[in-house]
Amino acid sequence: MGILSRTSYIIRSKINSVLNRAEDPTETLDYSYEQMRDQLQQVKRGIADLTTQKKRLEMQKRRLEENVDKHNDQARTAVQQGREDLARRALEKKKTKMNQIEDLERQISDLQNQQDKLVEQKNTLQSRIEEFRTKKETMKARHEAAKASSTVSEAMTATGEEFEDVGRAIERAEEKTEDMEARAAAMDELQESGAFDDVLSDKDDIDRELEQMETDSGVEAELETLKSEMGQGETESEPATDVEGDIDEEELEEAESAVEDMEAEVDDSEVEAELAELQDEENA
């Protein structure tokens, strides 16, 4: 195979591959059906033309037959008048016309045979066209069904490019959503643990401890108040009534004041000691 032959073969194969990819089976079937219908119309026009020619020959034959009858009458008339020469000439024309009639009859017979064949071919072609039309519609329906099934299968399996992109987008959205949910859960956990309170507040450990002590003392005072309201305070103070009767009220007040001063000094010293320990920890 020469270079030109190989080049031509490659070009034809490329063109054929492109045409196969671009070909739409439904359009091809419709085009083939229209081509067959055009052929049928051509056959019908051929039959009509042939029938027209045959009719013309038949009309010419009838005219010749009329002339034959006319020449036959002329010959009879000439014989009756004793004009054999005229009768001979009339019979000669009659013979010529009869020969022409025979030739026309052969032509008409040939045309009739051709017409019969064309009509038969037309009927066969028409039947094939109807059969092809049925197959065409069936094939088109099958092709559309297969196309729809393929599209649905790609959609269900996500094998198409567009559906692959959609699948990846869904995966990315799920990942981002999970990250946001995890972050929100972490924030809730930190909020419940009070970590944000320490960050947002400007109080140090000493302030918070003092506040806790104030809270505890307030709770204890409220507890004592409730107990006294419920009558528990009177029962606990009954043994002290006899002692208070023997001691002067002023002396009792001075003793209570001295006790409170001592408790205050103790509390202040404990607070100062705790402050000193905290400062030592910070300096360390």
PDB file of N, CA, C and O in Angstrom, residues 111-137:
ATOM      1  N   LEU A 111     -45.978  -1.827 -23.950  1.00  0.00           N
ATOM      2  CA  LEU A 111     -46.194  -0.827 -22.899  1.00  0.00           C
ATOM      3  C   LEU A 111     -47.073  -1.367 -21.782  1.00  0.00           C
ATOM      4  O   LEU A 111     -46.857  -1.049 -20.600  1.00  0.00           O
ATOM      5  N   GLN A 112     -48.050  -2.167 -22.148  1.00  0.00           N
ATOM      6  CA  GLN A 112     -48.920  -2.749 -21.134  1.00  0.00           C
ATOM      7  C   GLN A 112     -48.141  -3.690 -20.216  1.00  0.00           C
ATOM      8  O   GLN A 112     -48.331  -3.690 -18.988  1.00  0.00           O
ATOM      9  N   ASN A 113     -47.246  -4.482 -20.838  1.00  0.00           N
ATOM     10  CA  ASN A 113     -46.410  -5.370 -20.017  1.00  0.00           C
ATOM     11  C   ASN A 113     -45.512  -4.565 -19.066  1.00  0.00           C
ATOM     12  O   ASN A 113     -45.359  -4.906 -17.884  1.00  0.00           O
ATOM     13  N   GLN A 114     -44.917  -3.486 -19.603  1.00  0.00           N
ATOM     14  CA  GLN A 114     -44.081  -2.635 -18.760  1.00  0.00           C
ATOM     15  C   GLN A 114     -44.903  -1.993 -17.638  1.00  0.00           C
ATOM     16  O   GLN A 114     -44.453  -1.886 -16.489  1.00  0.00           O
ATOM     17  N   GLN A 115     -46.104  -1.591 -18.001  1.00  0.00           N
ATOM     18  CA  GLN A 115     -46.972  -0.977 -17.001  1.00  0.00           C
ATOM     19  C   GLN A 115     -47.311  -1.983 -15.902  1.00  0.00           C
ATOM     20  O   GLN A 115     -47.298  -1.648 -14.708  1.00  0.00           O
ATOM     21  N   ASP A 116     -47.625  -3.221 -16.312  1.00  0.00           N
ATOM     22  CA  ASP A 116     -47.951  -4.234 -15.315  1.00  0.00           C
ATOM     23  C   ASP A 116     -46.769  -4.497 -14.381  1.00  0.00           C
ATOM     24  O   ASP A 116     -46.944  -4.639 -13.164  1.00  0.00           O
ATOM     25  N   LYS A 117     -45.559  -4.538 -14.969  1.00  0.00           N
ATOM     26  CA  LYS A 117     -44.374  -4.765 -14.145  1.00  0.00           C
ATOM     27  C   LYS A 117     -44.144  -3.599 -13.182  1.00  0.00           C
ATOM     28  O   LYS A 117     -43.829  -3.804 -11.998  1.00  0.00           O
ATOM     29  N   LEU A 118     -44.302  -2.376 -13.708  1.00  0.00           N
ATOM     30  CA  LEU A 118     -44.108  -1.210 -12.844  1.00  0.00           C
ATOM     31  C   LEU A 118     -45.140  -1.151 -11.727  1.00  0.00           C
ATOM     32  O   LEU A 118     -44.828  -0.789 -10.585  1.00  0.00           O
ATOM     33  N   VAL A 119     -46.358  -1.503 -12.058  1.00  0.00           N
ATOM     34  CA  VAL A 119     -47.404  -1.517 -11.031  1.00  0.00           C
ATOM     35  C   VAL A 119     -47.080  -2.556  -9.961  1.00  0.00           C
ATOM     36  O   VAL A 119     -47.242  -2.306  -8.759  1.00  0.00           O
ATOM     37  N   GLU A 120     -46.602  -3.721 -10.416  1.00  0.00           N
ATOM     38  CA  GLU A 120     -46.228  -4.753  -9.452  1.00  0.00           C
ATOM     39  C   GLU A 120     -45.057  -4.296  -8.577  1.00  0.00           C
ATOM     40  O   GLU A 120     -45.062  -4.496  -7.358  1.00  0.00           O
ATOM     41  N   GLN A 121     -44.049  -3.670  -9.227  1.00  0.00           N
ATOM     42  CA  GLN A 121     -42.917  -3.146  -8.464  1.00  0.00           C
ATOM     43  C   GLN A 121     -43.356  -2.039  -7.502  1.00  0.00           C
ATOM     44  O   GLN A 121     -42.861  -1.944  -6.373  1.00  0.00           O
ATOM     45  N   LYS A 122     -44.288  -1.221  -7.994  1.00  0.00           N
ATOM     46  CA  LYS A 122     -44.802  -0.160  -7.128  1.00  0.00           C
ATOM     47  C   LYS A 122     -45.496  -0.733  -5.909  1.00  0.00           C
ATOM     48  O   LYS A 122     -45.302  -0.252  -4.771  1.00  0.00           O
ATOM     49  N   ASN A 123     -46.298  -1.750  -6.099  1.00  0.00           N
ATOM     50  CA  ASN A 123     -46.990  -2.370  -4.972  1.00  0.00           C
ATOM     51  C   ASN A 123     -46.002  -3.013  -3.988  1.00  0.00           C
ATOM     52  O   ASN A 123     -46.159  -2.902  -2.760  1.00  0.00           O
ATOM     53  N   THR A 124     -44.966  -3.679  -4.554  1.00  0.00           N
ATOM     54  CA  THR A 124     -43.955  -4.296  -3.693  1.00  0.00           C
ATOM     55  C   THR A 124     -43.193  -3.225  -2.904  1.00  0.00           C
ATOM     56  O   THR A 124     -42.972  -3.365  -1.691  1.00  0.00           O
ATOM     57  N   LEU A 125     -42.796  -2.148  -3.621  1.00  0.00           N
ATOM     58  CA  LEU A 125     -42.081  -1.071  -2.952  1.00  0.00           C
ATOM     59  C   LEU A 125     -42.944  -0.410  -1.891  1.00  0.00           C
ATOM     60  O   LEU A 125     -42.469  -0.088  -0.797  1.00  0.00           O
ATOM     61  N   GLN A 126     -44.211  -0.236  -2.197  1.00  0.00           N
ATOM     62  CA  GLN A 126     -45.110   0.381  -1.226  1.00  0.00           C
ATOM     63  C   GLN A 126     -45.268  -0.492   0.013  1.00  0.00           C
ATOM     64  O   GLN A 126     -45.298   0.010   1.148  1.00  0.00           O
ATOM     65  N   SER A 127     -45.338  -1.794  -0.197  1.00  0.00           N
ATOM     66  CA  SER A 127     -45.435  -2.709   0.950  1.00  0.00           C
ATOM     67  C   SER A 127     -44.167  -2.654   1.799  1.00  0.00           C
ATOM     68  O   SER A 127     -44.234  -2.649   3.033  1.00  0.00           O
ATOM     69  N   ARG A 128     -43.013  -2.601   1.106  1.00  0.00           N
ATOM     70  CA  ARG A 128     -41.760  -2.518   1.846  1.00  0.00           C
ATOM     71  C   ARG A 128     -41.660  -1.199   2.622  1.00  0.00           C
ATOM     72  O   ARG A 128     -41.144  -1.166   3.737  1.00  0.00           O
ATOM     73  N   ILE A 129     -42.159  -0.152   1.997  1.00  0.00           N
ATOM     74  CA  ILE A 129     -42.118   1.148   2.680  1.00  0.00           C
ATOM     75  C   ILE A 129     -42.988   1.128   3.926  1.00  0.00           C
ATOM     76  O   ILE A 129     -42.601   1.640   4.984  1.00  0.00           O
ATOM     77  N   GLU A 130     -44.168   0.532   3.806  1.00  0.00           N
ATOM     78  CA  GLU A 130     -45.035   0.441   4.978  1.00  0.00           C
ATOM     79  C   GLU A 130     -44.400  -0.418   6.065  1.00  0.00           C
ATOM     80  O   GLU A 130     -44.463  -0.082   7.258  1.00  0.00           O
ATOM     81  N   GLU A 131     -43.760  -1.511   5.641  1.00  0.00           N
ATOM     82  CA  GLU A 131     -43.072  -2.376   6.601  1.00  0.00           C
ATOM     83  C   GLU A 131     -41.907  -1.630   7.251  1.00  0.00           C
ATOM     84  O   GLU A 131     -41.694  -1.727   8.472  1.00  0.00           O
ATOM     85  N   PHE A 132     -41.159  -0.885   6.413  1.00  0.00           N
ATOM     86  CA  PHE A 132     -40.039  -0.119   6.952  1.00  0.00           C
ATOM     87  C   PHE A 132     -40.524   0.970   7.908  1.00  0.00           C
ATOM     88  O   PHE A 132     -39.880   1.253   8.920  1.00  0.00           O
ATOM     89  N   ARG A 133     -41.655   1.581   7.578  1.00  0.00           N
ATOM     90  CA  ARG A 133     -42.195   2.618   8.452  1.00  0.00           C
ATOM     91  C   ARG A 133     -42.527   2.044   9.823  1.00  0.00           C
ATOM     92  O   ARG A 133     -42.253   2.665  10.867  1.00  0.00           O
ATOM     93  N   THR A 134     -43.122   0.851   9.844  1.00  0.00           N
ATOM     94  CA  THR A 134     -43.433   0.211  11.118  1.00  0.00           C
ATOM     95  C   THR A 134     -42.161  -0.089  11.908  1.00  0.00           C
ATOM     96  O   THR A 134     -42.073   0.185  13.111  1.00  0.00           O
ATOM     97  N   LYS A 135     -41.155  -0.651  11.197  1.00  0.00           N
ATOM     98  CA  LYS A 135     -39.892  -0.945  11.870  1.00  0.00           C
ATOM     99  C   LYS A 135     -39.207   0.337  12.331  1.00  0.00           C
ATOM    100  O   LYS A 135     -38.589   0.380  13.398  1.00  0.00           O
ATOM    101  N   LYS A 136     -39.317   1.378  11.503  1.00  0.00           N
ATOM    102  CA  LYS A 136     -38.691   2.654  11.851  1.00  0.00           C
ATOM    103  C   LYS A 136     -39.277   3.201  13.157  1.00  0.00           C
ATOM    104  O   LYS A 136     -38.531   3.630  14.058  1.00  0.00           O
ATOM    105  N   GLU A 137     -40.580   3.221  13.243  1.00  0.00           N
ATOM    106  CA  GLU A 137     -41.204   3.729  14.457  1.00  0.00           C
ATOM    107  C   GLU A 137     -40.844   2.868  15.665  1.00  0.00           C
ATOM    108  O   GLU A 137     -40.634   3.387  16.771  1.00  0.00           O
TER     109      GLU A 137
END
